[in-house]
Short mmCIF file of C-alpha atoms and ligand atoms in Angstrom, two decimals:
data_model
loop_
_atom_site.label_atom_id
_atom_site.label_comp_id
_atom_site.label_asym_id
_atom_site.label_seq_id
_atom_site.Cartn_x
_atom_site.Cartn_y
_atom_site.Cartn_z
CA MET A 48 100.88 74.44 154.44
CA ARG A 49 97.28 73.95 153.44
CA THR A 50 95.57 70.64 153.83
CA SER A 51 95.30 69.30 150.33
CA SER A 52 93.72 66.43 148.57
CA ARG A 53 96.05 63.69 147.42
CA LEU A 54 93.89 63.16 144.39
CA HIS A 55 96.18 65.09 142.13
CA ALA A 56 96.26 62.36 139.52
CA ALA A 57 93.08 63.71 138.02
CA PRO A 58 91.55 61.91 135.06
CA ALA A 59 92.35 63.66 131.84
CA ARG A 60 88.69 63.98 130.99
CA LEU A 61 88.39 66.53 133.76
CA PHE A 62 90.14 68.89 131.37
CA GLY A 63 89.08 67.20 128.21
CA ALA A 64 86.03 69.13 127.15
CA ALA A 65 86.11 72.39 125.30
CA LEU A 66 85.65 75.13 127.84
CA PRO A 67 82.12 76.46 128.04
CA LEU A 68 82.13 80.19 127.69
CA ALA A 69 80.53 80.54 131.12
CA LEU A 70 83.83 79.53 132.68
CA SER A 71 85.37 82.64 131.33
CA LEU A 72 83.28 84.73 133.64
CA ALA A 73 84.85 83.11 136.67
CA GLY A 74 87.99 85.21 136.58
CA GLY A 75 86.39 88.17 138.28
CA ALA A 76 86.12 90.01 135.00
CA ALA A 77 82.57 89.62 133.85
CA ALA A 78 82.59 93.00 132.18
CA GLN A 79 82.76 93.13 128.40
CA HIS A 80 86.10 94.40 127.21
CA PRO A 81 85.63 97.52 125.07
CA ASP A 82 88.20 96.35 122.53
CA LEU A 83 86.88 92.80 122.13
CA PRO A 84 83.96 91.62 119.99
CA PRO A 85 80.75 90.84 121.90
CA GLY A 86 81.01 87.58 123.78
CA VAL A 87 84.79 87.35 123.54
CA VAL A 88 86.68 87.52 126.83
CA ARG A 89 90.27 88.36 127.62
CA CYS A 90 91.20 85.04 129.23
CA ALA A 91 89.17 81.92 129.97
CA THR A 92 91.56 80.26 132.39
CA PRO A 93 89.35 79.11 135.31
CA ALA A 94 89.49 81.16 138.48
CA ARG A 95 91.08 79.96 141.69
CA ASP A 96 88.04 78.26 143.18
CA ALA A 97 86.61 74.77 143.65
CA ARG A 98 87.06 74.03 139.95
CA GLN A 99 90.78 73.88 140.55
CA LEU A 100 90.46 70.82 142.78
CA PRO A 101 92.00 68.37 143.14
CA ASP A 102 95.08 70.10 144.36
CA ALA A 103 98.45 68.66 145.22
CA PRO A 104 100.49 69.92 148.16
CA GLY A 105 103.81 71.64 147.80
CA ASP A 106 105.42 75.06 147.64
CA CYS A 107 103.36 76.06 144.61
CA SER A 108 99.99 74.35 145.04
CA ASN A 109 96.73 75.82 143.82
CA GLY A 110 96.08 77.37 147.22
CA PHE A 111 99.50 78.24 148.63
CA THR A 112 102.87 79.66 147.71
CA ASN A 113 106.11 79.21 149.63
CA PRO A 114 108.56 81.55 147.85
CA LEU A 115 111.73 80.00 149.21
CA PRO A 116 115.08 81.58 148.27
CA ALA A 117 115.88 78.29 146.51
CA TYR A 118 113.38 79.31 143.83
CA ALA A 119 115.09 82.62 143.11
CA PRO A 120 116.63 82.72 139.61
CA SER A 121 120.12 81.22 139.68
CA PHE A 122 120.19 79.31 136.39
CA VAL A 123 118.26 79.36 133.13
CA TYR A 124 115.46 76.94 132.43
CA ARG A 125 115.18 76.31 128.67
CA ILE A 126 111.82 74.99 127.52
CA PRO A 127 111.05 73.53 124.07
CA VAL A 128 107.82 74.79 122.55
CA VAL A 129 105.61 73.31 119.84
CA PHE A 130 103.06 75.53 118.15
CA HIS A 131 100.08 73.70 116.70
CA VAL A 132 98.55 76.05 114.14
CA ILE A 133 94.93 75.14 113.40
CA GLU A 134 93.35 76.84 110.38
CA ARG A 135 89.90 76.98 108.86
CA THR A 136 89.38 75.49 105.43
CA SER A 137 89.05 79.11 104.28
CA GLY A 138 92.65 79.69 105.31
CA THR A 139 91.79 81.83 108.34
CA GLY A 140 94.23 81.23 111.16
CA HIS A 141 97.40 80.79 109.14
CA LEU A 142 100.59 81.90 110.84
CA THR A 143 104.00 82.02 109.21
CA LEU A 144 107.05 80.53 110.81
CA ALA A 145 108.48 84.05 111.12
CA GLN A 146 105.39 85.27 112.97
CA ILE A 147 105.64 82.36 115.39
CA GLN A 148 109.36 82.95 115.91
CA SER A 149 108.55 86.57 116.79
CA GLN A 150 106.29 85.26 119.54
CA ILE A 151 109.11 83.14 120.91
CA ASP A 152 111.29 86.26 120.85
CA ILE A 153 108.64 88.18 122.81
CA LEU A 154 108.42 85.40 125.42
CA ASN A 155 112.16 85.64 125.92
CA GLU A 156 112.10 89.44 126.07
CA ASP A 157 109.41 89.23 128.74
CA PHE A 158 110.63 86.29 130.83
CA ARG A 159 114.25 87.43 130.63
CA ALA A 160 113.56 91.18 130.80
CA LYS A 161 115.84 91.73 127.85
CA PRO A 162 117.45 95.19 127.73
CA GLY A 163 116.05 97.36 124.97
CA SER A 164 112.87 95.29 124.65
CA ARG A 165 109.36 96.02 125.89
CA GLY A 166 110.00 93.52 128.67
CA ALA A 167 113.10 95.31 129.94
CA PRO A 168 111.43 96.96 132.98
CA GLY A 169 110.40 93.56 134.36
CA ARG A 170 112.18 90.88 136.41
CA GLU A 171 114.71 88.51 134.89
CA ALA A 172 113.00 85.16 135.55
CA MET A 173 115.78 83.17 133.85
CA ILE A 174 113.18 81.15 131.96
CA GLU A 175 113.75 80.80 128.23
CA PHE A 176 111.76 79.30 125.37
CA TYR A 177 112.72 77.91 121.97
CA LEU A 178 110.90 76.23 119.10
CA ALA A 179 111.51 72.50 119.46
CA THR A 180 114.24 71.20 117.16
CA THR A 181 113.39 67.52 117.57
CA ASP A 182 109.92 65.97 117.68
CA PRO A 183 108.87 63.25 120.15
CA GLU A 184 110.24 60.61 117.77
CA GLY A 185 113.63 62.31 117.71
CA ASN A 186 113.25 63.64 114.17
CA PRO A 187 114.25 67.19 113.16
CA THR A 188 111.37 69.68 113.26
CA THR A 189 110.55 73.37 112.92
CA GLY A 190 108.58 73.15 116.17
CA VAL A 191 105.37 74.05 114.30
CA THR A 192 102.56 71.78 113.10
CA TYR A 193 99.78 72.83 110.73
CA SER A 194 96.25 71.41 110.66
CA VAL A 195 93.12 72.39 108.74
CA ASN A 196 89.92 71.55 110.60
CA ASN A 197 86.93 73.82 111.15
CA THR A 198 85.81 72.07 114.33
CA TRP A 199 89.28 72.28 115.81
CA PHE A 200 89.53 75.90 114.71
CA ASN A 201 86.43 76.57 116.82
CA ASP A 202 88.25 74.94 119.74
CA GLY A 203 86.07 71.82 119.58
CA GLY A 204 86.74 68.17 118.89
CA SER A 205 89.45 67.52 121.49
CA TYR A 206 92.15 68.22 118.89
CA TYR A 207 94.85 67.87 121.54
CA ASN A 208 94.22 64.12 121.74
CA THR A 209 95.44 63.97 118.15
CA LEU A 210 98.01 66.75 118.05
CA ALA A 211 99.69 66.92 121.47
CA TRP A 212 103.38 66.22 121.73
CA ASN A 213 104.43 64.67 125.04
CA THR A 214 103.19 67.37 127.38
CA ASN A 215 105.77 66.48 130.00
CA ARG A 216 108.51 67.48 127.60
CA TYR A 217 107.04 70.26 125.47
CA LEU A 218 105.02 73.39 126.03
CA ASN A 219 102.15 72.76 123.59
CA ILE A 220 100.61 76.01 122.31
CA TYR A 221 97.57 75.77 120.03
CA THR A 222 96.40 78.64 117.87
CA ASN A 223 92.78 78.73 116.71
CA SER A 224 89.71 80.89 117.40
CA GLY A 225 90.53 80.79 121.11
CA GLY A 226 87.09 79.34 121.88
CA GLY A 227 85.59 82.73 122.72
CA ALA A 228 88.65 84.13 124.48
CA LEU A 229 91.99 85.64 123.57
CA GLY A 230 93.47 82.64 125.31
CA TYR A 231 93.27 80.15 128.15
CA THR A 232 94.90 77.26 129.92
CA PRO A 233 92.40 74.59 131.06
CA ALA A 234 93.80 74.33 134.58
CA LEU A 235 96.91 75.08 136.58
CA PRO A 236 99.57 72.35 136.85
CA ALA A 237 98.88 71.39 140.47
CA SER A 238 95.35 70.34 139.45
CA GLY A 239 96.79 67.22 137.86
CA ILE A 240 96.64 68.35 134.25
CA ALA A 241 100.43 68.45 133.88
CA GLY A 242 101.53 65.68 131.54
CA SER A 243 98.02 64.82 130.27
CA ARG A 244 97.04 65.14 126.63
CA ALA A 245 94.89 68.14 127.55
CA ASP A 246 97.80 70.03 129.13
CA ARG A 247 98.08 73.10 126.91
CA VAL A 248 97.93 76.79 126.16
CA VAL A 249 95.34 77.96 123.63
CA VAL A 250 95.41 81.40 122.04
CA LEU A 251 93.47 83.30 119.43
CA TRP A 252 95.70 83.05 116.36
CA SER A 253 95.59 86.77 115.55
CA THR A 254 97.17 87.75 118.88
CA VAL A 255 100.33 85.73 118.18
CA GLY A 256 103.63 87.46 117.59
CA ARG A 257 104.77 90.98 116.87
CA ASN A 258 102.17 93.21 115.23
CA GLY A 259 99.61 90.41 115.35
CA ALA A 260 96.68 90.61 112.95
CA PHE A 261 94.25 91.35 115.80
CA GLY A 262 95.66 94.86 115.98
CA PRO A 263 95.85 97.13 119.03
CA PRO A 264 95.61 96.75 121.94
CA PHE A 265 96.42 93.01 121.76
CA ASN A 266 99.04 92.88 119.04
CA LEU A 267 102.29 92.75 121.00
CA GLY A 268 102.30 89.06 121.91
CA ARG A 269 101.43 89.49 125.57
CA THR A 270 98.43 87.15 125.34
CA VAL A 271 100.88 84.26 125.04
CA THR A 272 103.09 85.70 127.81
CA HIS A 273 100.01 85.86 130.07
CA GLU A 274 98.84 82.32 129.25
CA VAL A 275 102.32 80.86 129.69
CA GLY A 276 102.25 82.52 133.12
CA HIS A 277 99.21 80.32 133.88
CA TRP A 278 101.00 77.28 132.41
CA LEU A 279 103.75 78.00 134.94
CA GLY A 280 101.32 78.13 137.85
CA LEU A 281 100.38 81.81 138.17
CA TRP A 282 96.92 83.10 138.98
CA HIS A 283 95.47 86.41 137.83
CA THR A 284 96.55 89.33 140.00
CA PHE A 285 92.86 89.87 140.81
CA ASP A 286 92.08 86.21 141.54
CA GLY A 287 90.57 85.91 144.99
CA GLY A 288 89.99 89.67 145.11
CA CYS A 289 92.02 91.84 147.47
CA GLY A 290 92.88 88.85 149.66
CA SER A 291 94.33 89.22 153.14
CA ALA A 292 97.41 91.35 153.71
CA THR A 293 98.46 89.09 156.59
CA SER A 294 98.02 85.77 154.78
CA CYS A 295 98.83 86.76 151.23
CA TYR A 296 100.53 83.43 150.40
CA SER A 297 97.19 81.65 150.74
CA THR A 298 94.70 84.31 149.66
CA GLY A 299 94.31 86.51 146.60
CA ASP A 300 96.80 85.49 143.90
CA LEU A 301 98.91 83.61 146.51
CA VAL A 302 101.91 85.92 146.29
CA CYS A 303 102.53 88.90 148.53
CA ASP A 304 104.52 91.25 146.36
CA THR A 305 101.89 91.83 143.67
CA ASP A 306 99.77 94.88 144.37
CA ARG A 307 96.35 93.80 145.55
CA GLU A 308 93.45 94.06 143.13
CA GLN A 309 89.74 93.42 143.50
CA THR A 310 88.80 93.03 139.84
CA ALA A 311 90.47 92.77 136.46
CA HIS A 312 91.69 95.98 134.91
CA PHE A 313 91.39 96.81 131.23
CA GLY A 314 93.19 99.53 129.36
CA CYS A 315 96.28 101.25 130.73
CA SER A 316 95.00 103.81 133.22
CA ASN A 317 95.89 103.76 136.89
CA SER A 318 93.31 102.37 139.25
CA SER A 319 92.92 101.45 142.90
CA THR A 320 90.49 98.74 143.95
CA CYS A 321 92.02 97.60 147.25
CA GLY A 322 93.21 100.88 148.73
CA ASP A 323 96.54 100.90 146.91
CA PRO A 324 97.53 101.15 143.22
CA ASP A 325 96.45 98.18 141.09
CA PRO A 326 99.18 96.14 139.33
CA ILE A 327 98.42 97.48 135.85
CA HIS A 328 101.87 96.53 134.52
CA ASN A 329 101.69 92.90 135.61
CA TYR A 330 101.47 90.27 132.86
CA MET A 331 98.80 88.45 134.89
CA ASN A 332 96.36 91.34 134.73
CA TYR A 333 93.99 92.12 131.83
CA THR A 334 95.56 95.40 130.79
CA ASP A 335 96.60 96.23 127.23
CA ASP A 336 99.69 94.58 125.76
CA ALA A 337 101.50 97.92 125.65
CA CYS A 338 101.41 98.47 129.40
CA MET A 339 102.24 94.95 130.57
CA TRP A 340 105.90 94.47 131.36
CA GLU A 341 106.52 92.61 134.59
CA PHE A 342 106.25 89.60 136.79
CA THR A 343 107.14 90.20 140.44
CA ASP A 344 109.97 88.42 142.31
CA GLU A 345 107.53 86.10 144.04
CA GLN A 346 105.65 85.34 140.83
CA VAL A 347 109.02 84.35 139.36
CA ARG A 348 109.71 82.08 142.33
CA ARG A 349 106.28 80.48 142.01
CA MET A 350 106.90 79.80 138.31
CA ARG A 351 110.34 78.31 138.98
CA CYS A 352 108.85 76.19 141.74
CA THR A 353 106.24 74.98 139.24
CA LEU A 354 108.98 73.94 136.83
CA GLN A 355 110.70 72.02 139.61
CA TYR A 356 107.57 70.27 140.90
CA TRP A 357 105.23 69.86 137.98
CA ARG A 358 107.28 70.19 134.82
CA PRO A 359 110.70 68.68 135.53
CA GLN A 360 110.92 66.99 132.14
CA ALA A 361 110.31 70.24 130.27
CA TRP A 362 113.77 71.57 131.06
CA THR A 363 116.00 68.72 132.19
CA THR A 364 118.70 67.70 129.78
CA CYS A 365 118.13 64.14 128.72
CA ASN A 366 119.28 62.47 125.52
CA ALA A 367 117.17 60.36 123.23
CA ALA A 368 116.41 56.81 124.28
CA THR A 369 118.27 54.11 122.37
CA VAL A 370 118.03 50.39 121.79
CA ALA A 371 121.00 48.33 120.67
CA SER A 372 120.73 44.68 119.78
CA ARG A 373 123.41 42.07 120.46
CA ASN A 374 123.55 38.43 119.62
CA ALA A 375 126.43 36.03 119.87
CA GLY A 376 125.19 34.53 116.62
CA LEU A 377 123.92 31.46 118.36
CA ASN A 378 120.64 32.33 120.02
CA PRO A 379 117.67 31.43 117.82
CA ASP A 380 114.76 33.32 119.36
CA VAL A 381 114.07 37.01 118.72
CA TYR A 382 113.48 39.72 121.26
CA ALA A 383 112.73 43.31 120.20
CA ALA A 384 112.05 46.26 122.50
CA ALA A 385 110.79 49.72 121.56
CA LEU A 386 112.63 52.88 122.64
CA PRO A 387 112.61 53.09 126.45
CA ARG A 388 111.25 56.60 126.91
CA ILE A 389 110.86 58.00 130.39
CA GLY A 390 107.23 58.37 131.37
CA GLU A 391 105.92 56.32 128.47
CA GLN A 392 104.85 52.77 127.80
CA LEU A 393 107.57 50.40 126.70
CA THR A 394 106.49 47.57 124.47
CA ALA A 395 108.56 44.53 123.64
CA THR A 396 108.01 41.45 121.53
CA VAL A 397 109.34 37.95 122.00
CA ASP A 398 109.24 35.77 118.90
CA LEU A 399 109.85 32.18 119.96
CA ARG A 400 111.16 30.16 117.07
CA GLY A 401 111.26 26.97 119.07
CA SER A 402 108.36 24.54 119.12
CA GLY A 403 106.23 23.23 121.96
CA TYR A 404 107.52 25.77 124.42
CA GLU A 405 105.73 26.25 127.72
CA SER A 406 106.66 29.73 128.84
CA ALA A 407 109.07 32.56 128.24
CA LEU A 408 110.72 35.08 130.51
CA VAL A 409 112.16 38.48 129.84
CA PHE A 410 114.77 39.74 132.21
CA GLY A 411 117.09 42.63 132.49
CA PHE A 412 120.53 43.10 133.94
CA SER A 413 122.46 46.20 134.84
CA GLY A 414 125.78 44.73 133.84
CA SER A 415 127.13 43.40 130.59
CA GLY A 416 128.82 40.16 129.80
CA GLN A 417 128.64 36.83 128.07
CA GLN A 418 128.13 33.38 129.49
CA ALA A 419 128.26 30.04 127.65
CA LEU A 420 125.34 27.87 128.69
CA GLY A 421 126.13 24.70 126.76
CA SER A 422 124.17 23.19 123.88
CA GLY A 423 125.36 26.10 121.75
CA TYR A 424 123.50 28.78 123.67
CA VAL A 425 125.15 31.94 124.98
CA ALA A 426 123.67 34.38 127.45
CA LEU A 427 124.78 37.94 126.90
CA PHE A 428 124.40 39.19 130.44
CA ASP A 429 126.48 39.49 133.55
CA LEU A 430 125.41 36.79 135.97
CA ALA A 431 126.69 38.82 138.92
CA SER A 432 124.36 41.75 138.24
CA PRO A 433 120.90 42.07 139.80
CA LEU A 434 117.74 41.04 138.06
CA VAL A 435 115.71 44.09 137.00
CA LEU A 436 112.71 42.67 135.19
CA SER A 437 110.96 39.36 135.18
CA LEU A 438 108.00 39.32 132.86
CA PRO A 439 106.16 36.26 131.68
CA ALA A 440 105.26 36.43 128.02
CA ALA A 441 101.71 35.66 126.95
CA ALA A 442 100.87 32.40 125.21
CA GLY A 443 101.64 32.21 121.52
CA PRO A 444 104.79 32.02 119.46
CA ILE A 445 104.91 35.80 119.28
CA ALA A 446 104.24 37.45 122.61
CA GLN A 447 104.00 41.18 123.12
CA PHE A 448 104.00 42.87 126.46
CA SER A 449 103.93 46.46 127.62
CA PHE A 450 104.82 48.18 130.86
CA PRO A 451 105.26 51.80 131.97
CA VAL A 452 108.69 53.33 132.31
CA PRO A 453 108.53 55.52 135.45
CA ASN A 454 108.38 59.24 134.86
CA ALA A 455 111.67 59.69 136.70
CA MET A 456 114.47 61.79 135.27
CA ALA A 457 116.89 59.79 137.42
CA LEU A 458 116.51 57.04 134.83
CA CYS A 459 117.92 59.30 132.14
CA GLY A 460 121.02 57.76 130.60
CA LEU A 461 120.71 54.49 132.52
CA THR A 462 121.32 51.42 130.40
CA ILE A 463 119.97 48.00 131.26
CA TYR A 464 120.75 44.83 129.36
CA THR A 465 117.75 42.66 128.65
CA GLN A 466 117.24 39.28 127.10
CA ALA A 467 114.42 36.78 126.80
CA ALA A 468 114.50 33.06 127.38
CA GLU A 469 112.18 30.27 126.34
CA LEU A 470 111.71 27.67 129.04
CA GLY A 471 110.49 24.14 128.55
CA GLY A 472 109.14 23.01 125.22
CA ALA A 473 110.85 20.80 122.74
CA SER A 474 114.21 22.50 123.09
CA GLY A 475 114.04 22.74 126.87
CA PHE A 476 115.76 26.07 126.93
CA ALA A 477 116.53 28.72 124.33
CA LEU A 478 117.67 32.31 124.37
CA THR A 479 117.04 35.37 122.28
CA ASN A 480 119.37 38.12 121.26
CA ALA A 481 119.97 40.77 123.94
CA GLN A 482 118.68 44.34 123.85
CA ASP A 483 120.60 47.14 125.51
CA LEU A 484 118.03 49.71 126.61
CA THR A 485 119.28 53.21 127.39
CA PHE A 486 116.55 55.32 128.97
CA GLY A 487 115.94 58.79 127.63
CA ARG A 488 113.42 60.92 125.82
ZN1 LIG B 535 94.46 84.62 132.35
#
């Protein structure tokens, strides 16, 4: 395993700026594509070089692949997708729901090598995509948002800070001008971008879906297939050039079973840049949509590893978070918690109705019960259960506090019982209602 920096929690601003066009030349494909307008490149995802630091260690880091049999397809990952359609005020950039659904269909044809589809000759990766049916708030959705903003259409203005849905849970795909490329992802997941607001796929709107408005040779939806390959941790087949045949898990594109390639290949003709045939049918090359139809076995394992390591919330089943309030009808103070969502901030408010209080505590219990405390007060917890939280409330009759819920899927479905107490003051001791917090999405 390569020595790697531990600094994988990169600041979001590292990926925050719109990509300068110069970055697009880093992919080993400086040549102008004959079918693209001047200045427009095929893909602006940064190349595998120093710009991809920091890196995090693991079986699918930015510099190493360990294609263990455990990553071979044995079950289907299902990933919710949100398309953020950004249009110009002129109306340019509009995509219908049907056109977007056709792109989802193409992703599934390609990642599942569906018989009878253009993706049939490829490998069955057992990775599936669907338009999100619930938004981050739990409300029903089409999985598509529409915005009109000329700056955003030109890929400027950090639109993702406004538009992104929880990037741990959704694949966020933005359609706009592409910022001078057919598409890009700002960085691979091991760089620390996973879960940040900037975590995204961006594509030129006209390449989306079946018979996209761009026209041949980029009208079969493979731009999105290619960029989602990056989102799942794949490099270009030509990244790192020919690489070393004896250390192909740490050179070139970090997998051994892709044919080696020195530079990007356009069109559909056969070529040989490293002494053997170039991988012209691989989705991670630059060839025309019509001749792309495969990931290799080891690319599939690297993508599945990426889902395990970097995107566990994107596919794990986890129900919506809930809050239920209980009160024995006797406790005067009020305690209200927001939905306890995994990986997000949880805020709670304690409204102390008593006077002259000195402090308040919020605590949580893993059991449920009821205990008479005298003076008319009833605690709604199980005294035998362990204390989970102990948070002092700030001064003031209404105190709000906030703390992060760990980004741990193991919390999914766990319920803790919480309650706040006022200590001291005129009443000496008073309790709030209880809140039953069930962790989820
Ligand atoms: Zn690319």
